[in-house]
Amino acid sequence: MEYSVKVDAFEGPLDLLLHLIQGLEIDIYDIPMAEISEQYMLYIRAMKVLELNLASEYLVMASTLLAIKSRMLLPKHEESWDHDDAPFEEEDPRDELVERLIEYRKYKHAAVELKEKEQERGSFYTKAPVDLSQFETQKQDSLEELQIDLHDLLGAFNKLMRRKKLKKPMSTKISRQEVSIDKRMEEILTDLRKLNGPKLFHEMFPITEKPHMVISFLAVLELMKRNEITIRQEHNFSDILVEAFEGVNLVAQP
Amino acid sequence: MHNHDIDAVIESLLFAAGDEGLSISQLSAVLDISMQEAEITINRLKESYADQKNRGIHIVELAGAFQLATKREMTPYIKKLVESPVTSTLSQAALETLAIVAYRQPITRMTIEEIRGVKTDRPLHTLVSKGLIKEAGRAEGAGRAILYGTTHEFLDYFGLNDLSQLPALTEDIDGAEGEEETDLFFKSLQSSLGADQPADHE
Amino acid sequence: MHNHDIDAVIESLLFAAGDEGLSISQLSAVLDISMQEAEITINRLKESYADQKNRGIHIVELAGAFQLATKREMTPYIKKLVESPVTSTLSQAALETLAIVAYRQPITRMTIEEIRGVKTDRPLHTLVSKGLIKEAGRAEGAGRAILYGTTHEFLDYFGLNDLSQLPALTEDIDGAEGEEETDLFFKSLQSSLGADQPADHE
């Protein structure tokens, strides 16, 4: 398996920019370049800290943003050499970017609608065709007449995968327990204090379910920030150790 | 041939065809009726299945073919008995790519990448391997790049009868959707990176 | 739970259960009724399906399991469907089977049936007779079941040089979820947690 860790969470620089524009409640047709560049760089830095493999597109966009920003800072002396007085539509350095963002956003929203349709379609059950080959005539069609290609094969397989199968045993649904970050922080800290020594980093993730792992990860980050725990690594690639600071601080004190 | 109630015959045919579905032309051929008549009949049946409160299945039209499916309100009962589909849902990258292909087909990988602003070979690969898109010719010009288009299975997968049923593209929408996880992740990241940055950008 | 007509619920359950059928105990568990009540209800339904002239399917009982099937008198129509010229391509059943054999060869019929969830001897027969698959040895163990694999003709037909040219599936054919792009972050997180954790939680 290859490990090309994607800069997760965002689908690329355009997606990140849209996220920022929305978060900052900026008018997409009048983007404050200084602000957006600053925020953008912050995210890039964060991704680097996380050692996520930053796709080169993000860096290209960073320089594009800076280029637009500096072009906008240039003094506008067009008037001086605007020889005839024809209404001269001054080109905004942001135009091309805005156009790309709007175009991309169209499809991003279409993707959301497709996702809804995917779920809707996934909520009903269909059945396999009855095996009808007993009725097939003796005269078999030759292969050439079949007119199928690999895509039909893949499509048929995908369809099969979508079909639901009857469960062998009646399974009792394990109701997923939602764990809050606060609760997980408390658990981790109590655990570490009881131990009175370091614990391996991976032991912070006893349940390998995505939501639980994310919560655990966030809990560890938050505990670090609050100086409740310390994390160290003896040398490169050695085990990461997590230990509670001595102290009487209680987590999540009201 | 018509000793039997046409409704019964169609029900049996639909049942036999399963998720392969039945087209109007197949119906007309088997029932020995005109295409128009077949269409009227199947649509009447479709309504009748939908209306009958004591029926748990109905007729749906997918990718130009009619097939039987359970009614949506039955899902909770069936879930107690049947595995949910193993198919993982498509990733955001795949959905975006698919949206672009669906609305702009035939289209080359390069054009898709221009629109998305990122490399798109992986999502394209995923979509081809799921049979949702296919090579639909080659572009004119030097590279003769592959042109992608959607498949029959694409329609079925999204419950569409044909491409005209795709939701209309809209230019201006303001809505936060699916951003929560991202936000949570980056908020905590930002706060762990230091307090000099505004932690909330909502 | 019974906001819905019990007849409708049972119909949808029978439909979803397919060839595996439903036992009285399953019905009683899902519907939250006594075994006796379940038996009375299913038998009432069975009669009602049989009596209705406008229904092409009925409920049959096989080895203690109830399942839907087409009524016997519908057979001529279904036969006609298979023979109709519109249907001259490989059936969905055959395509599915071929896909499974192509990606999982050598493979026994039993394993294919486990994956598809339905009987598959006829589609296998069709594919063998068309020369797309062939017997490729025998499985170890008691039954020494036939193992199937694709033929040279299969490669020819699909324009492949060898099997490695088959498009990679994103999804394991056993139904286990394949690696999804969105999961990469979590995968890498898990792998950074050490090898003693199960790397996949599919």
XYZ file of C-alpha atoms in Angstrom, chain B residues 9-189:
181
model
C -47.353 -10.679 -16.000
C -45.515 -7.409 -15.558
C -45.021 -8.071 -11.878
C -43.452 -11.413 -12.613
C -41.225 -9.939 -15.313
C -40.053 -7.150 -13.051
C -39.386 -9.639 -10.302
C -37.383 -11.872 -12.617
C -35.371 -9.005 -14.066
C -34.364 -7.808 -10.595
C -31.865 -4.955 -10.563
C -31.129 -5.525 -14.214
C -34.441 -3.761 -14.850
C -36.852 -3.820 -17.780
C -37.047 -1.306 -20.587
C -40.186 -0.187 -22.351
C -39.036 -1.949 -25.493
C -38.539 -5.232 -23.641
C -42.003 -4.915 -22.154
C -43.532 -4.171 -25.498
C -41.754 -7.140 -27.082
C -42.704 -9.641 -24.407
C -46.282 -8.438 -23.986
C -46.729 -7.988 -27.692
C -48.112 -4.503 -27.305
C -47.030 -1.144 -28.685
C -44.313 0.874 -26.953
C -46.878 3.502 -26.113
C -49.208 0.987 -24.582
C -46.351 -0.538 -22.615
C -45.435 2.851 -21.256
C -48.977 3.677 -20.235
C -49.399 0.320 -18.557
C -46.158 0.380 -16.606
C -46.829 3.915 -15.428
C -50.302 2.986 -14.289
C -48.828 0.059 -12.367
C -46.151 2.288 -10.906
C -48.814 4.549 -9.453
C -50.874 1.669 -8.206
C -47.927 0.114 -6.315
C -47.118 3.471 -4.789
C -50.687 4.025 -3.653
C -51.348 0.645 -2.109
C -50.665 0.866 1.586
C -50.384 -2.883 1.928
C -47.505 -3.122 -0.523
C -43.915 -2.890 0.635
C -42.332 -2.692 -2.790
C -42.798 -0.265 -5.612
C -41.607 0.335 -9.166
C -38.692 2.701 -9.706
C -37.262 3.943 -12.970
C -33.479 3.919 -13.100
C -31.266 4.508 -16.084
C -34.165 4.020 -18.441
C -35.229 0.717 -16.934
C -38.016 -0.148 -14.551
C -37.268 -2.261 -11.545
C -38.769 -3.281 -8.244
C -37.403 -1.821 -5.030
C -38.508 -1.644 -1.446
C -40.429 1.450 -0.429
C -38.386 3.921 1.510
C -40.527 3.743 4.642
C -39.715 0.043 4.911
C -36.008 0.652 5.354
C -36.000 0.508 9.176
C -37.542 -2.960 9.132
C -35.227 -4.295 6.478
C -32.190 -2.931 8.239
C -32.948 -5.272 11.112
C -32.467 -8.162 8.764
C -30.162 -7.254 5.959
C -26.616 -6.016 5.861
C -26.220 -2.466 4.825
C -24.435 -2.187 1.532
C -20.747 -2.905 1.670
C -20.041 -0.271 -0.876
C -18.313 2.591 0.727
C -19.726 5.880 -0.347
C -17.689 7.976 -2.716
C -15.070 10.332 -1.347
C -15.466 14.068 -1.721
C -12.713 14.089 -4.342
C -14.481 11.397 -6.329
C -17.835 13.159 -6.060
C -16.395 16.464 -7.246
C -14.672 14.783 -10.141
C -17.811 12.888 -11.001
C -19.885 16.073 -10.892
C -17.516 17.740 -13.322
C -17.556 14.743 -15.660
C -21.340 14.469 -15.468
C -22.011 18.097 -16.358
C -19.162 18.656 -18.762
C -18.764 15.346 -20.571
C -16.910 14.454 -22.640
C -14.011 15.982 -20.779
C -10.279 15.377 -20.406
C -8.407 14.891 -17.179
C -6.571 18.142 -17.772
C -9.735 20.196 -17.920
C -11.015 18.529 -14.767
C -7.775 19.354 -13.009
C -7.996 22.948 -14.130
C -11.424 23.232 -12.586
C -10.561 21.459 -9.360
C -7.128 22.980 -9.027
C -5.569 19.665 -8.012
C -4.314 16.442 -9.506
C -7.208 14.160 -10.182
C -5.787 10.844 -11.363
C -6.737 8.946 -8.232
C -10.395 9.957 -8.157
C -10.646 9.272 -11.887
C -9.178 5.872 -11.325
C -11.646 5.143 -8.543
C -14.565 6.199 -10.702
C -13.458 4.073 -13.648
C -12.964 1.053 -11.433
C -16.461 1.479 -9.998
C -17.837 1.584 -13.514
C -19.261 5.071 -12.977
C -17.283 6.755 -15.741
C -15.638 5.449 -18.878
C -13.445 6.459 -21.720
C -15.741 8.193 -24.181
C -13.389 8.880 -27.030
C -10.225 10.863 -27.562
C -9.724 14.599 -27.776
C -8.657 16.161 -31.055
C -5.149 17.451 -31.298
C -1.658 16.472 -30.410
C -1.993 14.445 -27.201
C -5.251 12.767 -28.177
C -6.104 12.781 -24.485
C -8.762 10.451 -23.121
C -12.211 11.954 -22.889
C -14.328 10.783 -19.962
C -18.078 10.364 -19.808
C -20.556 8.827 -17.402
C -21.899 5.285 -17.710
C -25.219 3.561 -17.379
C -24.207 2.504 -13.899
C -23.719 6.165 -12.992
C -27.412 6.813 -13.546
C -28.405 3.756 -11.584
C -26.021 4.567 -8.752
C -27.543 7.988 -8.214
C -31.113 6.930 -8.872
C -31.388 8.935 -12.083
C -33.353 7.971 -15.122
C -31.245 9.998 -17.535
C -28.745 12.852 -17.507
C -31.473 15.472 -17.790
C -32.411 14.608 -14.214
C -29.132 15.907 -12.864
C -29.759 18.776 -10.461
C -29.251 22.148 -12.132
C -25.908 23.803 -11.521
C -26.191 26.922 -9.408
C -23.736 29.770 -9.227
C -24.545 31.330 -5.912
C -25.209 29.337 -2.885
C -24.271 30.264 0.585
C -24.437 27.344 2.801
C -22.125 25.659 5.157
C -22.186 22.001 4.532
C -19.895 19.286 5.627
C -17.395 21.742 7.004
C -17.803 20.840 10.617
C -15.274 18.111 10.836
C -12.741 20.227 9.038
C -13.391 23.082 11.371
C -13.085 21.002 14.463
C -9.848 19.578 13.255
C -8.270 22.831 12.265
C -9.549 24.744 15.239
C -7.866 22.436 17.601
C -4.811 22.462 15.418
